[in-house]
CSV table of C-alpha atoms in Angstrom, one decimal:
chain,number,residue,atom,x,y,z
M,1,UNK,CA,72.1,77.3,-53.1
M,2,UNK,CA,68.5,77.7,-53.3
M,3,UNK,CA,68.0,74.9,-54.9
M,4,UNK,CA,69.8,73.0,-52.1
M,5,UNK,CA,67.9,74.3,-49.6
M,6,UNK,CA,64.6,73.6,-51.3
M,7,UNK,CA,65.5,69.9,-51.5
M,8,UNK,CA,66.7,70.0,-47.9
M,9,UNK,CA,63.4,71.0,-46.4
M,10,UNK,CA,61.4,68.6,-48.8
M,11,UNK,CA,63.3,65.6,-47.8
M,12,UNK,CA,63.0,66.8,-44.2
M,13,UNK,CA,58.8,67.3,-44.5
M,14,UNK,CA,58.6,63.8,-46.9
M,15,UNK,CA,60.5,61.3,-44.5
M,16,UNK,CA,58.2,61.9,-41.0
M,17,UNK,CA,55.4,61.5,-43.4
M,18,UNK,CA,56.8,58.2,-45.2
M,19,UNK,CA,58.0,57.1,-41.7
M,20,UNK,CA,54.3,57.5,-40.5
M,21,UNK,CA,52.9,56.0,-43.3
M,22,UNK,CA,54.8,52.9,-43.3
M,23,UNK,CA,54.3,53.0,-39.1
M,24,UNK,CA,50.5,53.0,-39.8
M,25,UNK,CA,50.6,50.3,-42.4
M,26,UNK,CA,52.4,48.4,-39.8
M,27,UNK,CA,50.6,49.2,-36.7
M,28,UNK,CA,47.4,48.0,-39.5
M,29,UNK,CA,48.6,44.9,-40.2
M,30,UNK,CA,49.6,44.3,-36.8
M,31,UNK,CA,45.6,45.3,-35.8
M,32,UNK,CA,44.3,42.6,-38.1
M,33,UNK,CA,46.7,40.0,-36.8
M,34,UNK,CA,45.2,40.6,-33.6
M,35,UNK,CA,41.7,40.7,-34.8
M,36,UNK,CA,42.1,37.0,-36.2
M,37,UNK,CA,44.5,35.7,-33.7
M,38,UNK,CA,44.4,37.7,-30.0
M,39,UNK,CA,41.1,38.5,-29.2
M,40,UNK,CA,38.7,36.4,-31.6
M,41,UNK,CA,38.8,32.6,-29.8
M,42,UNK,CA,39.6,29.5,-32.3
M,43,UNK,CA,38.2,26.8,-33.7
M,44,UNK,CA,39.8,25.1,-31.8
M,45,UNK,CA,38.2,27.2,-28.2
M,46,UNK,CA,35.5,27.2,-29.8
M,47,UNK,CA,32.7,24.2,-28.6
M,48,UNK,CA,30.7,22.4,-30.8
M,49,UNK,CA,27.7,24.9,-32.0
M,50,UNK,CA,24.3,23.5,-32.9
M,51,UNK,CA,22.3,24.8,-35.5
M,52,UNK,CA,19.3,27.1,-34.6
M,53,UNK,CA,15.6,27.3,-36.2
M,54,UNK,CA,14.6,24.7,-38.4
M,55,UNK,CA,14.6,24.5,-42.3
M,56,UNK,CA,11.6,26.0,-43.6
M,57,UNK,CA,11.2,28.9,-41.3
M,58,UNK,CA,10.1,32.4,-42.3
M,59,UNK,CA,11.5,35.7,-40.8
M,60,UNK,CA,8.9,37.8,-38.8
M,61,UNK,CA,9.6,41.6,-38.6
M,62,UNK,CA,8.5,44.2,-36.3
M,63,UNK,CA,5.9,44.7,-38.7
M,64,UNK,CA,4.4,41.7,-38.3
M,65,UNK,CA,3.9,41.9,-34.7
M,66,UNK,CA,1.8,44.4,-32.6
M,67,UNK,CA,2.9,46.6,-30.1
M,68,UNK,CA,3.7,45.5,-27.1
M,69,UNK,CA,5.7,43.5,-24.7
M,70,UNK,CA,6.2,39.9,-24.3
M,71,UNK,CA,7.7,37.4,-22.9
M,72,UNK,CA,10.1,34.9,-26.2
M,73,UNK,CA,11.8,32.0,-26.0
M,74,UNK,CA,15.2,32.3,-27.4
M,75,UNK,CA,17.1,29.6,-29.3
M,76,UNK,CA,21.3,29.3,-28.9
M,77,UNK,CA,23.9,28.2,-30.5
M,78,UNK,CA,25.8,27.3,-28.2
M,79,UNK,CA,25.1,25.6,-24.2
M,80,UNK,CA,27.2,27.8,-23.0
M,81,UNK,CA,25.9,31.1,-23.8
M,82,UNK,CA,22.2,30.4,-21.9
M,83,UNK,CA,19.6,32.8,-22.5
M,84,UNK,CA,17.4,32.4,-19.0
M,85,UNK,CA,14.7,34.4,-20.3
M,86,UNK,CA,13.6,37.1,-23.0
M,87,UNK,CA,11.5,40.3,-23.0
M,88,UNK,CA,10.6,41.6,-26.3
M,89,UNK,CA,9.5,44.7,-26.8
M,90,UNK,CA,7.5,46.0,-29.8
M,91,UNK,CA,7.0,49.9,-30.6
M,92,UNK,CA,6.4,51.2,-34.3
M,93,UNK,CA,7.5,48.2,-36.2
M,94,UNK,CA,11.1,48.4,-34.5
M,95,UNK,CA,11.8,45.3,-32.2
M,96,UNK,CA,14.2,45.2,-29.2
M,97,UNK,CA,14.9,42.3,-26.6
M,98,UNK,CA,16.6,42.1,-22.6
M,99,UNK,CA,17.9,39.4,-22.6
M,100,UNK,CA,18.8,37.9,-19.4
M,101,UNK,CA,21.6,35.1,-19.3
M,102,UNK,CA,21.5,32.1,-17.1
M,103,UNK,CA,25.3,33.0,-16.4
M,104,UNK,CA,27.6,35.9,-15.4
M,105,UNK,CA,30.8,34.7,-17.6
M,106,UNK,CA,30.4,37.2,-20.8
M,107,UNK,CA,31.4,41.0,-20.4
M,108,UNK,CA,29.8,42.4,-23.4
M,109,UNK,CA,28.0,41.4,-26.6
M,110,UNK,CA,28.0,42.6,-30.2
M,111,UNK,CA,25.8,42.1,-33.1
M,112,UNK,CA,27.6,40.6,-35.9
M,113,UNK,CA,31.2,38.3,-35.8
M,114,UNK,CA,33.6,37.8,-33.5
M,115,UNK,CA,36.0,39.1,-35.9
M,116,UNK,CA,34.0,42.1,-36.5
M,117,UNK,CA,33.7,43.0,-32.9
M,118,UNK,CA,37.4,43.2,-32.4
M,119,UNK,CA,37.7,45.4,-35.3
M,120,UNK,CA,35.3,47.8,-34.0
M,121,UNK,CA,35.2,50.8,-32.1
M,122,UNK,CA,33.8,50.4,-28.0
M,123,UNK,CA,31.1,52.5,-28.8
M,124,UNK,CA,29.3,49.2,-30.9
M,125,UNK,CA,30.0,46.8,-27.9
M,126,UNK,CA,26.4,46.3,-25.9
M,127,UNK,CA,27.7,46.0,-21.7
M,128,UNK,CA,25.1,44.3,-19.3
M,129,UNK,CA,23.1,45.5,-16.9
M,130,UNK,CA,22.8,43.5,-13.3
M,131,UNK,CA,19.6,43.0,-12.4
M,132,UNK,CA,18.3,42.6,-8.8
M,133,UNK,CA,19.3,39.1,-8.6
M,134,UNK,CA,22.8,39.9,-9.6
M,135,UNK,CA,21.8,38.6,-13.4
M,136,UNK,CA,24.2,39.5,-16.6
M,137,UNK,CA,20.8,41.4,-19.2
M,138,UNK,CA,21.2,42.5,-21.7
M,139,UNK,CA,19.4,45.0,-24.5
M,140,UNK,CA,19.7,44.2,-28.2
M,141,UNK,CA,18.2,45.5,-31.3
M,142,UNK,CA,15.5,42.2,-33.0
M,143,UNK,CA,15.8,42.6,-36.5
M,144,UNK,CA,13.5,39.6,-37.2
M,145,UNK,CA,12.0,36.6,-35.4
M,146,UNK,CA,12.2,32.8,-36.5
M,147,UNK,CA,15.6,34.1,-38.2
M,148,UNK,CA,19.0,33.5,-37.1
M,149,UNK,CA,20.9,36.6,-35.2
M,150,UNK,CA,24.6,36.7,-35.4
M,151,UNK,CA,25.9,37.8,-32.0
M,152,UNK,CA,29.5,37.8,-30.6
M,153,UNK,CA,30.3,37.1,-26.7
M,154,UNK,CA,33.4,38.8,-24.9
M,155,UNK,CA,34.2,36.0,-22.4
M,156,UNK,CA,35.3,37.1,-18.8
M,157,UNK,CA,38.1,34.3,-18.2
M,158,UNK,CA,38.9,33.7,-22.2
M,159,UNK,CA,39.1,37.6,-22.6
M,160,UNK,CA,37.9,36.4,-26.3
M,161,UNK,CA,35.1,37.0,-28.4
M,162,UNK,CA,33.3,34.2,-29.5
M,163,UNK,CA,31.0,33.6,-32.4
M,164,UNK,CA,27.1,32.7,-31.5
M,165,UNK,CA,23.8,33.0,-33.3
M,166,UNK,CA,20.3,33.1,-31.6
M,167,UNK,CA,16.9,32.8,-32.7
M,168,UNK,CA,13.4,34.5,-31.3
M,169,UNK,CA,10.4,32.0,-31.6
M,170,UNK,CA,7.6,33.7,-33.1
M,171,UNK,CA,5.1,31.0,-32.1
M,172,UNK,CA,6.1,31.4,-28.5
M,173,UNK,CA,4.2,35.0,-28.6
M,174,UNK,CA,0.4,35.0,-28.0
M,175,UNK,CA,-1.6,34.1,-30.9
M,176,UNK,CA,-2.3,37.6,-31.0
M,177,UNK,CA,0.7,39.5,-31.0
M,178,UNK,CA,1.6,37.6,-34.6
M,179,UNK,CA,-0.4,39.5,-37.1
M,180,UNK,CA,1.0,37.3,-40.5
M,181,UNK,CA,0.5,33.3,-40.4
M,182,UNK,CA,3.4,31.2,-39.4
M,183,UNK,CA,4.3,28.0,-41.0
M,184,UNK,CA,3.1,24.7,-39.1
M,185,UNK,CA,6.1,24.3,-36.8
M,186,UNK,CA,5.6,20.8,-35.5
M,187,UNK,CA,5.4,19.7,-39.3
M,188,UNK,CA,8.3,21.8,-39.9
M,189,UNK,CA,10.2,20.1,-36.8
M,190,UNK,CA,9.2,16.3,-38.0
M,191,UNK,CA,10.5,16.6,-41.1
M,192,UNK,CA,13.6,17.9,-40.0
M,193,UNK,CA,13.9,15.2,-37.4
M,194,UNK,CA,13.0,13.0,-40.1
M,195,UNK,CA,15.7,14.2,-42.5
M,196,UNK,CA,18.7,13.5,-39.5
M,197,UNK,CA,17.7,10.5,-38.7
M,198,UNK,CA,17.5,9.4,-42.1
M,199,UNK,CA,21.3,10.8,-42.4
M,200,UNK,CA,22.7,9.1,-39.7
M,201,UNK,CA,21.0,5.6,-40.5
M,202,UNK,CA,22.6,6.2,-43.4
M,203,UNK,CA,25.6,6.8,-42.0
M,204,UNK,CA,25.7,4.6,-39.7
M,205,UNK,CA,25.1,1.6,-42.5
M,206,UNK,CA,27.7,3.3,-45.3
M,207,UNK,CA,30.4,2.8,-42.0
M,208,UNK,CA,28.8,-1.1,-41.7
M,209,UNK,CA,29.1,-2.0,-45.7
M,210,UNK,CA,33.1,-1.4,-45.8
M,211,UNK,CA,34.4,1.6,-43.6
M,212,UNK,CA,36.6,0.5,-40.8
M,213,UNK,CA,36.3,2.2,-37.2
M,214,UNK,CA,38.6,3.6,-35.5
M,215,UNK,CA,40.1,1.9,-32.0
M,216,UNK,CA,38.5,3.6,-30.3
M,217,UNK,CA,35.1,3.2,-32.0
M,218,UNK,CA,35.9,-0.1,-31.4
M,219,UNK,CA,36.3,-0.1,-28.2
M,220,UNK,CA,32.9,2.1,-27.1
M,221,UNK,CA,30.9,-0.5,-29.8
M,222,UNK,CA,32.5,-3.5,-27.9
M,223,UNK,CA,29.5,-3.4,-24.8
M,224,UNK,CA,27.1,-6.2,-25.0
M,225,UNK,CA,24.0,-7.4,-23.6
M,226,UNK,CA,24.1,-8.4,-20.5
M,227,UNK,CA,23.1,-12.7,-19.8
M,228,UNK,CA,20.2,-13.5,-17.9
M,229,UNK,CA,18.9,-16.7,-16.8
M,230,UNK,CA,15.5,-16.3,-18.3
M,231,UNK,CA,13.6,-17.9,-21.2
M,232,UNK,CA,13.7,-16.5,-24.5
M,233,UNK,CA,10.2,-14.3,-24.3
M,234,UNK,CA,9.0,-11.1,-22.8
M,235,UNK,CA,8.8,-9.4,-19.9
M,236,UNK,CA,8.3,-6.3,-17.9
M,237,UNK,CA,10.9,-5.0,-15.9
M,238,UNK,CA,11.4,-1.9,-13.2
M,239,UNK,CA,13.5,0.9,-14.8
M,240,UNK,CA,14.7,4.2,-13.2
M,241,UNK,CA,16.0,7.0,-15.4
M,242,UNK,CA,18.0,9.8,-13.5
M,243,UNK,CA,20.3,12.9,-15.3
M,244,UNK,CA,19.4,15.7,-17.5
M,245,UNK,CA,16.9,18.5,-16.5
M,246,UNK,CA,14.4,15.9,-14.7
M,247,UNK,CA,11.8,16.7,-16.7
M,248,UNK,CA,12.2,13.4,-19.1
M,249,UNK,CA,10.9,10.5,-18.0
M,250,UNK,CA,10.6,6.7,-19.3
M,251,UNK,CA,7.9,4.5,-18.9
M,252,UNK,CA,8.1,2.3,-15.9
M,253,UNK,CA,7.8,-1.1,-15.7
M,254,UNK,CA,9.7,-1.4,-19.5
M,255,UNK,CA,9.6,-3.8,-21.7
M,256,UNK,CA,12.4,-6.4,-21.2
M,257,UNK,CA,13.1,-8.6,-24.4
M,258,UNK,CA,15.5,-11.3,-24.1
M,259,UNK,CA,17.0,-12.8,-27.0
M,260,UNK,CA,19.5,-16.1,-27.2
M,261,UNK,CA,19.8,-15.5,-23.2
M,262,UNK,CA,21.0,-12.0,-23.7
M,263,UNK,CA,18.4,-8.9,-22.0
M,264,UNK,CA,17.1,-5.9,-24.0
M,265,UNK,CA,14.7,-3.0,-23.0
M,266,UNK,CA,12.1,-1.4,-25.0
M,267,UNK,CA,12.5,2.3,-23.6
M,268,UNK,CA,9.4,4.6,-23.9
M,269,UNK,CA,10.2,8.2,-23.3
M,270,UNK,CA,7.8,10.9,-22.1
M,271,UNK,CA,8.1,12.7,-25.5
M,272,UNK,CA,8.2,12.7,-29.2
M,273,UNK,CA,11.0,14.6,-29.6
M,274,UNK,CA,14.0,12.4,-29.4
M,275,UNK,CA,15.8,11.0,-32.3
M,276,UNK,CA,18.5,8.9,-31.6
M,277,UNK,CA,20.4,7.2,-28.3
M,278,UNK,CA,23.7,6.2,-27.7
M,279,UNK,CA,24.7,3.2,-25.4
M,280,UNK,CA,28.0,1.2,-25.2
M,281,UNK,CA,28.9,3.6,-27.9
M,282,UNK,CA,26.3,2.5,-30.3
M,283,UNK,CA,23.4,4.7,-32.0
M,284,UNK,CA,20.1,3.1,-31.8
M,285,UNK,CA,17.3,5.0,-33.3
M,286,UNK,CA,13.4,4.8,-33.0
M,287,UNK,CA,11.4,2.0,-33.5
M,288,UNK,CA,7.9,3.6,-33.8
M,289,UNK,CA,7.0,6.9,-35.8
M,290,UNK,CA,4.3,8.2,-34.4
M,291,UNK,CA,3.9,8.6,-30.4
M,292,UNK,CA,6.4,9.3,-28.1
M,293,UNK,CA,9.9,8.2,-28.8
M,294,UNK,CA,10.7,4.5,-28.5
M,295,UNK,CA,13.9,2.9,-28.4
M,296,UNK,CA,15.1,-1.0,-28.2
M,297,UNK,CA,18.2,-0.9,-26.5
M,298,UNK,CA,20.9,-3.4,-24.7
M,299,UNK,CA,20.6,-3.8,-21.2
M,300,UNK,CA,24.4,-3.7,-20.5
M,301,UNK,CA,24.0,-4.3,-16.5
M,302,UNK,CA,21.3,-4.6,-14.0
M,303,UNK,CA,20.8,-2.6,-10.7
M,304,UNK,CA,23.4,-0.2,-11.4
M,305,UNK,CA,23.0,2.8,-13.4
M,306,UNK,CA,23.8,2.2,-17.1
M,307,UNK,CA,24.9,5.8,-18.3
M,308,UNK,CA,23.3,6.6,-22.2
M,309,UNK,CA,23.1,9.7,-24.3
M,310,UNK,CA,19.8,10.5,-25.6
M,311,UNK,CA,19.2,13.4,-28.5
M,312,UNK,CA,16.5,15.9,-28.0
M,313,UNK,CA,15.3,17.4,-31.1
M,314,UNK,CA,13.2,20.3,-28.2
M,315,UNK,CA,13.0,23.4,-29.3
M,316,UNK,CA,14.3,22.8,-32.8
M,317,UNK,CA,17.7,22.7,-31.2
M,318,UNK,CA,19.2,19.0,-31.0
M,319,UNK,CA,22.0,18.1,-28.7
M,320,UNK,CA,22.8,15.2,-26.3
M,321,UNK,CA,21.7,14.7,-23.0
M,322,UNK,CA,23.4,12.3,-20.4
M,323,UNK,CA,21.3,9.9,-18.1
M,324,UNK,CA,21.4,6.4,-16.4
M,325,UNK,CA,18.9,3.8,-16.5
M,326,UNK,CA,18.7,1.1,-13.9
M,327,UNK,CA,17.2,-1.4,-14.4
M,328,UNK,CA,15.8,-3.6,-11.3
M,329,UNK,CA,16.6,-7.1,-11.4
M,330,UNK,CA,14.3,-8.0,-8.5
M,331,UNK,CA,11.3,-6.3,-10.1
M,332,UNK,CA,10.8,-8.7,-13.3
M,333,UNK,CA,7.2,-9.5,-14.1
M,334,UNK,CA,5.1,-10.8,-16.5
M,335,UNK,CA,4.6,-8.9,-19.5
M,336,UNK,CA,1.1,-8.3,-19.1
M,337,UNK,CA,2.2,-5.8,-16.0
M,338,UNK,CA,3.4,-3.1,-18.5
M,339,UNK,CA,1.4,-0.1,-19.0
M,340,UNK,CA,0.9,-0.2,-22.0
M,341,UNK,CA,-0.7,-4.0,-21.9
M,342,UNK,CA,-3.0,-2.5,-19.3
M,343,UNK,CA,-4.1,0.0,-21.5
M,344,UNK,CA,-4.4,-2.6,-24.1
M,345,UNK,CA,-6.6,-4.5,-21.6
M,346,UNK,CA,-8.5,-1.2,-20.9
M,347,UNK,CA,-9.4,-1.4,-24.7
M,348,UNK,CA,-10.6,-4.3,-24.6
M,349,UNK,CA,-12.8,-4.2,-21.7
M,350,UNK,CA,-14.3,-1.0,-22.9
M,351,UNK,CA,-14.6,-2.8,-26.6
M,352,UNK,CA,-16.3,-6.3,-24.9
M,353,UNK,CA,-18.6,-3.5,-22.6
M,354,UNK,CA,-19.7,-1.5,-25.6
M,355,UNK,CA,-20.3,-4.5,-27.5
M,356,UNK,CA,-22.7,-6.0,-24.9
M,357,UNK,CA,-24.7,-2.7,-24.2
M,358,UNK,CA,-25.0,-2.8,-28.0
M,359,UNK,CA,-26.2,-6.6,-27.6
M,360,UNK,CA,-28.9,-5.7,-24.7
M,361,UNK,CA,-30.1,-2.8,-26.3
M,362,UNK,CA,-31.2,-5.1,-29.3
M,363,UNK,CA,-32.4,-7.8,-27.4
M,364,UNK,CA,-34.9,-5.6,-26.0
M,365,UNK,CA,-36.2,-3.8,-28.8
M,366,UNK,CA,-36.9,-7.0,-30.0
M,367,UNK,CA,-39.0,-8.1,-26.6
M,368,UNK,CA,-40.6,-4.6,-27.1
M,369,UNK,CA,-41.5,-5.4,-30.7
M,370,UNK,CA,-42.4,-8.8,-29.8
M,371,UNK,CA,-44.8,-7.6,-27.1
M,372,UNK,CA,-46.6,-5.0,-29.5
């Protein structure tokens, strides 16, 4: 009898404590499910993320910067989580950052996955602070500049986290503040502009020697030039460029090529830093390697806006802009009307006026001579 009722009361203590076991187990399994699958966003959610910093960078750490505070550009993964501005703050070799976001449609952010963050306990999450203008900021721990941070975003309307990684430019600190020396950036930045361009010719010409396109490849690549009644020759023609931040521009009048009948633009951009355009669907890359960034490109239509994707390899960050160029019919002119023929001209005059001061200064040593 004693026996039984020894085996009664362990049975009745081991079952709630196998019952709770196996509920725990569950309710754990069930937590990771919803870490992957309920509150980290997809692939698929996900938009396309760009790559931040450039090959051949070197982390900077607290260490390597003086005290102080400053004002750092921040690199982003992604265009939809925009950092506005920076503040970085340097005390004892530890480095924190407010960052203040160009946006109001994140809730929260933590350092490390998206994954991670929805494993973790509230107390890790970082909430913003509104500033006077009603800003999302933002205070994070640095561990290092010029290395990529892994940061995850809780999205307000998604109610997901989603995976980013940002970067703090060391050389955009005062010459100063740095106390170690930094690689040569715009080297640095060349060569990796170099290198993609490089990949996509190559690319673009293993598609050429035997891969077939898709329709709809097809279809985009299908845009020609557009005819114009003009001579086979050289031109200059009025070109307006309109979209992205308005701080690109082209130079105006362009050169217009026209080939078999068919009309072509030389674009020259106000910087060095694209790589690559798209029009009618095709990639066109630059024809000059040094200078700012100059493209020969079909002119698909005239006095309309011609919508084309340009790269920008800015900021170490590439990613495609939208504009339009028009280009003005009605304002065709003779090549010599481009600017770049009148600084060609402005060469020469200053070579011809060099060359005769050079002339009249030896002539009259000669009369001086002559006259001794």
């Amino acid at each position: 009898m004693k026996r039984l009722w020894i085996y009664v009361l362990t049975t009745a203590v081991f079952i709630p404590w196998a019952a709770g076991t196996a509920v725990t187990a569950y309710a754990d399994e069930n937590s990771k499910e919803a870490v992957s699958y309920d509150q980290v966003a997809s692939e698929d959610e996900k938009a396309a993320a760009r790559e931040v910093g450039v090959e051949g960078m070197k982390p900077v750490y607290g260490a390597d910067v003086a005290d102080g505070v400053y004002q750092v550009e921040v690199e982003s993964s992604s265009s939809m989580f925009r950092i506005a501005e920076a503040e970085l703050t340097v005390k004892g070799e530890e480095m924190t950052a407010v960052l203040t976001m160009g946006g109001t449609g994140y809730l929260k952010l933590f350092m490390g996955t998206g994954e991670e963050a929805a494993g973790s306990d509230a107390s890790a999450y970082i909430d913003y602070v509104e500033n006077e203008e009603g800003q999302h900021t933002y205070s994070i721990p640095v561990e290092a500049l010029d290395q990529p941070i892994a940061c995850a975003a809780f999205s307000k309307n998604k109610e997901k986290w989603y995976d980013r990684s940002i970067l703090f430019r060391a050389d955009s600190l005062p010459e100063e503040a740095v106390l170690t020396e930094l690689p040569d950036y715009e080297v640095l930045e060349k060569a990796a502009k170099e290198k993609r361009i490089a990949a996509m010719k190559a690319e673009k010409e293993g598609k050429a020697a035997g891969e077939e396109a898709s329709e709809a490849e097809a279809v985009q690549t299908s845009a020609k030039p557009a005819w114009i009644e003009m001579e086979d020759g050289e031109y200059a023609i009025g070109t307006e460029l309109s979209g992205g931040s308005g701080k690109s521009t082209v130079t105006s009048p362009a050169l217009l090529i026209v080939k078999d009948g068919l009309a072509y633009a030389r674009i020259e951009w106000s910087s060095s830093s694209y790589d690559y355009m798209v029009v009618g669907g095709e990639k066109y890359f630059p024809v000059n390697e040094e200078g700012y960034s100059t493209f020969e490109i079909p002119i698909l239509v005239f006095n309309e806006p011609m919508p084309v994707i340009a790269d920008t390899t800015a900021m170490s960050t590439p990613h495609e802009v939208e504009y339009a160029l028009t280009f003005h019919a009605d304002e065709i002119m003779s090549k010599n009307q481009t600017p770049q023929a009148a600084a060609q001209r402005v060469v020469y005059m200053v070579i011809v006026i060099v060359a005769v001061c050079m002339v009249v200064s030896f002539v009259t040593k000669r009369r001086r001579n002559f006259v001794k």
